[in-house]
CSV table of N, CA and C in Angstrom, one decimal:
chain,number,residue,atom,x,y,z
M,893,MET,N,1.0,-1.2,0.0
M,893,MET,CA,-0.1,0.0,0.2
M,893,MET,C,0.9,1.1,-0.1
M,894,SER,N,0.6,2.2,-1.0
M,894,SER,CA,1.3,3.4,-1.0
M,894,SER,C,0.8,4.6,-0.1
M,895,GLU,N,1.9,5.4,0.5
M,895,GLU,CA,1.4,6.3,1.3
M,895,GLU,C,0.9,7.4,0.4
M,896,THR,N,0.1,8.3,0.9
M,896,THR,CA,-0.6,9.3,0.3
M,896,THR,C,0.5,10.5,0.5
M,897,THR,N,1.3,11.1,-0.5
M,897,THR,CA,2.1,12.0,-0.4
M,897,THR,C,1.2,13.4,-0.6
M,898,ILE,N,1.5,14.4,0.3
M,898,ILE,CA,0.9,15.7,-0.1
M,898,ILE,C,2.2,16.5,-0.4
M,899,THR,N,1.8,17.1,-1.8
M,899,THR,CA,2.7,17.9,-2.5
M,899,THR,C,2.9,19.3,-1.9
M,900,LEU,N,3.7,19.9,-2.1
M,900,LEU,CA,4.1,21.2,-1.9
M,900,LEU,C,2.8,22.2,-2.4
M,901,ARG,N,2.4,21.8,-3.7
M,901,ARG,CA,1.3,22.6,-4.1
M,901,ARG,C,0.0,22.3,-3.3
M,902,ASP,N,-0.2,21.2,-2.9
M,902,ASP,CA,-1.3,20.9,-2.1
M,902,ASP,C,-1.2,21.7,-0.9
M,903,GLN,N,-0.1,21.6,-0.2
M,903,GLN,CA,-0.1,22.7,0.9
M,903,GLN,C,0.0,24.0,0.7
M,904,ILE,N,0.2,24.5,-0.3
M,904,ILE,CA,0.0,26.0,-0.7
M,904,ILE,C,-1.4,26.3,-0.8
M,905,GLU,N,-2.1,25.5,-1.6
M,905,GLU,CA,-3.4,25.6,-1.9
M,905,GLU,C,-4.1,25.3,-0.5
M,906,ALA,N,-3.9,24.5,0.3
M,906,ALA,CA,-4.5,24.4,1.6
M,906,ALA,C,-4.5,25.9,2.5
M,907,GLN,N,-3.2,26.5,2.5
M,907,GLN,CA,-2.8,27.6,3.1
M,907,GLN,C,-3.8,28.8,2.5
M,908,LEU,N,-3.9,28.9,1.1
M,908,LEU,CA,-4.8,29.9,0.6
M,908,LEU,C,-6.1,29.8,0.8
M,909,ARG,N,-6.5,28.6,1.0
M,909,ARG,CA,-7.8,28.3,1.7
M,909,ARG,C,-8.3,28.7,2.9
M,910,THR,N,-7.1,29.3,3.7
M,910,THR,CA,-7.3,29.9,5.1
M,910,THR,C,-7.4,31.5,4.9
M,911,VAL,N,-7.3,32.0,3.8
M,911,VAL,CA,-7.2,33.4,3.6
M,911,VAL,C,-8.5,33.9,3.1
M,912,PHE,N,-9.2,34.8,3.8
M,912,PHE,CA,-10.5,35.5,3.2
M,912,PHE,C,-10.5,36.8,3.1
M,913,ASP,N,-11.2,37.3,2.1
M,913,ASP,CA,-11.6,38.5,2.0
M,913,ASP,C,-12.6,39.0,2.8
M,914,PRO,N,-12.4,39.9,3.9
M,914,PRO,CA,-13.2,40.2,5.1
M,914,PRO,C,-14.5,40.3,4.8
M,915,GLU,N,-14.9,40.7,3.5
M,915,GLU,CA,-16.1,41.1,3.0
M,915,GLU,C,-17.0,40.2,2.4
M,916,ILE,N,-16.4,38.9,2.4
M,916,ILE,CA,-17.0,37.7,1.6
M,916,ILE,C,-16.7,36.3,2.3
M,917,PRO,N,-17.3,35.7,2.9
M,917,PRO,CA,-17.3,34.6,3.7
M,917,PRO,C,-16.7,33.4,2.9
M,918,VAL,N,-15.9,33.6,1.9
M,918,VAL,CA,-15.3,32.4,1.2
M,918,VAL,C,-13.7,32.7,1.0
M,919,ASN,N,-13.2,31.6,1.1
M,919,ASN,CA,-11.7,31.9,1.0
M,919,ASN,C,-11.2,32.4,-0.6
M,920,ILE,N,-10.3,33.0,-0.7
M,920,ILE,CA,-9.6,33.4,-2.1
M,920,ILE,C,-9.3,32.6,-3.0
M,921,TYR,N,-9.0,31.2,-2.5
M,921,TYR,CA,-8.7,30.2,-3.5
M,921,TYR,C,-10.1,29.6,-4.2
M,922,ASP,N,-11.1,29.4,-3.3
M,922,ASP,CA,-12.3,29.1,-4.0
M,922,ASP,C,-13.1,30.4,-4.6
M,923,LEU,N,-12.9,31.4,-4.2
M,923,LEU,CA,-13.4,32.6,-5.0
M,923,LEU,C,-12.6,32.5,-6.4
M,924,GLY,N,-11.8,32.1,-6.6
M,924,GLY,CA,-11.1,32.0,-8.0
M,924,GLY,C,-10.0,33.3,-8.0
M,925,LEU,N,-9.6,33.8,-7.1
M,925,LEU,CA,-8.6,35.1,-7.0
M,925,LEU,C,-7.4,34.5,-7.4
M,926,VAL,N,-7.1,33.2,-7.0
M,926,VAL,CA,-5.6,32.9,-7.3
M,926,VAL,C,-5.5,32.5,-8.9
M,927,TYR,N,-4.6,33.2,-9.4
M,927,TYR,CA,-4.6,32.8,-11.0
M,927,TYR,C,-3.3,31.9,-11.4
M,928,GLU,N,-2.4,32.0,-10.6
M,928,GLU,CA,-1.1,31.1,-10.9
M,928,GLU,C,-0.4,30.9,-9.5
M,929,ILE,N,0.1,29.5,-9.4
M,929,ILE,CA,1.1,29.2,-8.1
M,929,ILE,C,2.4,28.7,-9.0
M,930,SER,N,3.5,29.4,-9.0
M,930,SER,CA,4.7,28.9,-9.5
M,930,SER,C,5.7,28.6,-8.4
M,931,ILE,N,6.3,27.2,-8.4
M,931,ILE,CA,7.0,27.0,-7.4
M,931,ILE,C,8.6,26.6,-8.1
M,932,GLY,N,9.4,27.4,-7.4
M,932,GLY,CA,11.0,27.1,-8.2
M,932,GLY,C,11.6,26.2,-7.3
M,933,ASP,N,12.5,25.8,-7.9
M,933,ASP,CA,13.5,24.5,-7.3
M,933,ASP,C,14.0,25.1,-6.0
M,934,ASN,N,14.3,26.3,-5.8
M,934,ASN,CA,14.7,26.8,-4.7
M,934,ASN,C,13.9,27.1,-3.3
M,935,GLY,N,12.7,26.9,-3.5
M,935,GLY,CA,12.0,27.0,-2.4
M,935,GLY,C,11.3,28.3,-2.5
M,936,ASN,N,11.4,28.9,-3.6
M,936,ASN,CA,10.8,30.2,-3.9
M,936,ASN,C,9.3,30.0,-4.7
M,937,VAL,N,8.4,30.6,-4.1
M,937,VAL,CA,7.1,30.4,-4.6
M,937,VAL,C,6.5,32.0,-5.0
M,938,LYS,N,5.9,32.2,-6.2
M,938,LYS,CA,5.1,33.2,-6.8
M,938,LYS,C,3.7,32.8,-6.8
M,939,ILE,N,2.8,33.6,-6.3
M,939,ILE,CA,1.6,33.6,-6.5
M,939,ILE,C,1.2,35.0,-7.2
M,940,THR,N,0.3,34.6,-8.2
M,940,THR,CA,-0.3,35.6,-9.1
M,940,THR,C,-1.8,35.4,-8.7
M,941,MET,N,-2.0,36.7,-8.2
M,941,MET,CA,-3.8,36.6,-7.7
M,941,MET,C,-4.3,37.9,-8.3
M,942,THR,N,-5.5,38.1,-7.9
M,942,THR,CA,-6.3,39.4,-8.3
M,942,THR,C,-7.1,39.5,-6.8
M,943,LEU,N,-8.0,40.7,-7.0
M,943,LEU,CA,-8.8,40.9,-6.0
M,943,LEU,C,-10.3,41.0,-6.7
M,944,THR,N,-11.5,41.1,-5.7
M,944,THR,CA,-12.7,41.3,-6.5
M,944,THR,C,-13.0,42.5,-7.0
M,945,ALA,N,-12.3,43.5,-6.5
M,945,ALA,CA,-12.3,45.0,-7.1
M,945,ALA,C,-10.8,45.6,-7.0
M,946,PRO,N,-10.5,46.4,-7.9
M,946,PRO,CA,-9.2,47.1,-7.9
M,946,PRO,C,-9.1,48.1,-6.8
M,947,GLY,N,-10.4,48.6,-6.2
M,947,GLY,CA,-10.1,49.5,-5.0
M,947,GLY,C,-10.4,49.0,-3.7
M,948,CYS,N,-10.1,47.5,-3.6
M,948,CYS,CA,-10.2,46.8,-2.4
M,948,CYS,C,-9.6,47.5,-1.3
M,949,PRO,N,-10.1,48.0,-0.1
M,949,PRO,CA,-9.6,48.5,0.8
M,949,PRO,C,-8.5,47.7,1.6
M,950,VAL,N,-8.8,46.4,1.5
M,950,VAL,CA,-7.8,45.4,2.4
M,950,VAL,C,-6.9,44.9,1.7
M,951,ALA,N,-6.5,45.3,0.4
M,951,ALA,CA,-5.8,44.7,-0.6
M,951,ALA,C,-4.5,44.2,0.1
M,952,GLY,N,-3.8,45.3,0.7
M,952,GLY,CA,-2.5,45.0,1.4
M,952,GLY,C,-2.6,44.0,2.4
M,953,ASP,N,-3.7,44.1,3.3
M,953,ASP,CA,-3.7,42.8,4.4
M,953,ASP,C,-3.9,41.5,3.7
M,954,ILE,N,-4.8,41.5,2.6
M,954,ILE,CA,-4.7,40.1,1.9
M,954,ILE,C,-3.5,39.6,1.3
M,955,VAL,N,-2.6,40.4,0.7
M,955,VAL,CA,-1.5,40.1,0.0
M,955,VAL,C,-0.5,39.6,1.4
M,956,ARG,N,-0.5,40.4,2.3
M,956,ARG,CA,0.4,40.2,3.3
M,956,ARG,C,-0.1,38.7,4.1
M,957,ASP,N,-1.2,38.7,4.3
M,957,ASP,CA,-1.7,37.6,4.9
M,957,ASP,C,-1.2,36.1,4.0
M,958,VAL,N,-1.6,36.0,2.6
M,958,VAL,CA,-1.0,35.1,1.7
M,958,VAL,C,0.5,35.0,1.9
M,959,GLN,N,1.3,36.0,1.8
M,959,GLN,CA,2.9,36.0,1.9
M,959,GLN,C,3.3,35.1,3.2
M,960,GLU,N,2.5,35.7,4.2
M,960,GLU,CA,3.0,35.0,5.7
M,960,GLU,C,2.4,33.4,5.6
M,961,LYS,N,1.3,33.2,5.3
M,961,LYS,CA,1.2,31.8,5.5
M,961,LYS,C,1.7,30.9,4.8
M,962,ILE,N,2.1,31.5,3.3
M,962,ILE,CA,2.7,30.3,2.4
M,962,ILE,C,4.1,30.2,3.0
M,963,GLU,N,4.8,31.2,3.4
M,963,GLU,CA,6.1,31.2,4.1
M,963,GLU,C,6.2,30.6,5.5
M,964,THR,N,5.2,30.1,5.9
M,964,THR,CA,5.2,29.1,7.2
M,964,THR,C,5.4,27.9,6.8
M,965,LEU,N,5.3,27.3,5.3
M,965,LEU,CA,5.6,26.1,5.0
M,965,LEU,C,7.0,25.8,5.1
M,966,PRO,N,7.5,24.5,5.7
M,966,PRO,CA,8.8,24.3,5.8
M,966,PRO,C,9.7,24.3,4.5
M,967,GLU,N,8.9,23.9,3.4
M,967,GLU,CA,9.8,23.7,2.0
M,967,GLU,C,9.8,25.2,1.3
M,968,VAL,N,9.2,26.1,1.8
M,968,VAL,CA,9.1,27.4,1.2
M,968,VAL,C,10.1,28.4,1.7
M,969,MET,N,11.0,29.0,0.9
M,969,MET,CA,12.1,29.9,1.5
M,969,MET,C,11.6,31.4,1.5
M,970,ASP,N,10.8,31.5,0.4
M,970,ASP,CA,10.5,32.9,-0.1
M,970,ASP,C,9.0,32.9,-0.8
M,971,CYS,N,8.2,33.8,-0.6
M,971,CYS,CA,6.9,34.0,-1.4
M,971,CYS,C,6.7,35.2,-1.8
M,972,HIS,N,6.6,35.3,-3.1
M,972,HIS,CA,6.2,36.7,-3.8
M,972,HIS,C,4.9,36.7,-4.4
M,973,VAL,N,4.3,37.7,-4.0
M,973,VAL,CA,2.5,37.8,-4.5
M,973,VAL,C,2.5,39.0,-5.3
M,974,GLN,N,2.1,38.6,-6.7
M,974,GLN,CA,2.1,39.6,-7.6
M,974,GLN,C,0.4,39.8,-7.9
M,975,LEU,N,0.1,40.9,-7.7
M,975,LEU,CA,-1.4,41.4,-7.9
M,975,LEU,C,-1.7,41.7,-9.3
M,976,THR,N,-2.5,41.2,-10.0
M,976,THR,CA,-3.1,41.6,-11.4
M,976,THR,C,-4.5,42.0,-11.5
M,977,PHE,N,-5.0,42.5,-12.5
M,977,PHE,CA,-6.4,42.8,-12.6
M,977,PHE,C,-6.8,42.3,-14.0
M,978,ASP,N,-5.7,41.6,-14.8
M,978,ASP,CA,-5.9,41.2,-16.2
M,978,ASP,C,-5.6,39.5,-16.1
M,979,PRO,N,-6.7,39.2,-16.4
M,979,PRO,CA,-8.0,39.5,-16.7
M,979,PRO,C,-8.7,39.9,-15.4
M,980,PRO,N,-9.7,40.5,-15.5
M,980,PRO,CA,-10.5,41.0,-14.3
M,980,PRO,C,-11.3,40.1,-13.8
M,981,TRP,N,-11.4,39.8,-12.4
M,981,TRP,CA,-12.1,38.6,-11.9
M,981,TRP,C,-13.7,38.9,-12.1
M,982,THR,N,-14.3,37.9,-12.3
M,982,THR,CA,-15.8,37.8,-12.4
M,982,THR,C,-16.2,36.5,-11.6
M,983,LYS,N,-17.6,36.4,-11.5
M,983,LYS,CA,-18.2,35.4,-10.5
M,983,LYS,C,-18.1,34.2,-11.3
M,984,GLU,N,-17.9,34.1,-12.5
M,984,GLU,CA,-17.7,32.7,-12.9
M,984,GLU,C,-16.2,31.9,-12.6
M,985,MET,N,-15.5,32.8,-11.9
M,985,MET,CA,-14.2,32.2,-11.7
M,985,MET,C,-14.3,31.5,-10.3
M,986,MET,N,-15.4,31.4,-9.7
M,986,MET,CA,-15.5,30.9,-8.4
M,986,MET,C,-15.7,29.4,-8.5
M,987,SER,N,-15.4,28.6,-7.6
M,987,SER,CA,-15.8,27.3,-7.3
M,987,SER,C,-17.1,27.1,-7.2
M,988,GLU,N,-17.6,25.8,-7.6
M,988,GLU,CA,-18.9,25.4,-7.4
M,988,GLU,C,-19.4,25.6,-5.8
M,989,GLU,N,-18.5,25.3,-5.0
M,989,GLU,CA,-18.7,25.3,-3.5
M,989,GLU,C,-18.9,26.9,-3.1
M,990,ALA,N,-17.8,27.8,-3.9
M,990,ALA,CA,-18.2,29.1,-3.4
M,990,ALA,C,-19.4,29.9,-3.8
M,991,LYS,N,-19.7,29.3,-5.2
M,991,LYS,CA,-21.1,29.8,-5.7
M,991,LYS,C,-22.3,29.4,-4.7
M,992,LEU,N,-22.2,28.3,-4.4
M,992,LEU,CA,-23.4,27.7,-3.4
M,992,LEU,C,-23.5,28.6,-2.2
M,993,GLU,N,-22.2,28.3,-1.7
M,993,GLU,CA,-22.1,29.3,-0.4
M,993,GLU,C,-22.5,30.8,-0.4
M,994,LEU,N,-22.2,31.3,-1.5
M,994,LEU,CA,-22.8,32.8,-1.5
M,994,LEU,C,-24.1,32.9,-2.5
M,995,GLY,N,-24.9,31.9,-2.7
M,995,GLY,CA,-26.3,31.7,-3.4
M,995,GLY,C,-26.2,32.4,-4.8
M,996,PHE,N,-25.1,31.9,-5.6
M,996,PHE,CA,-25.2,32.2,-6.7
M,996,PHE,C,-25.5,30.9,-7.7
M,997,LEU,N,-25.8,29.9,-7.0
M,997,LEU,CA,-26.5,28.5,-7.8
M,997,LEU,C,-27.8,28.3,-7.5
């Protein structure tokens, strides 16, 4: 019987599911705000993400929360969070669970 191996990507996704936009009761990963997770050989991680609105008043807090939570993982040496608004976020980017939670289904 083989052991289940939790990959670094799985750990990163789990950490991202603990970060919330204070105005929305769904985590940023299921909201579809995370566009890309890049993992370098040297333990450097780059997260490309967006926000639900460009003028989000807690943008700095969310970015800092992502960076701090990813950097707590033992295999991660550094985490860089890149904000982008291209493409703009839409409700269609949410997971089915997030849409259900927010009443969009």
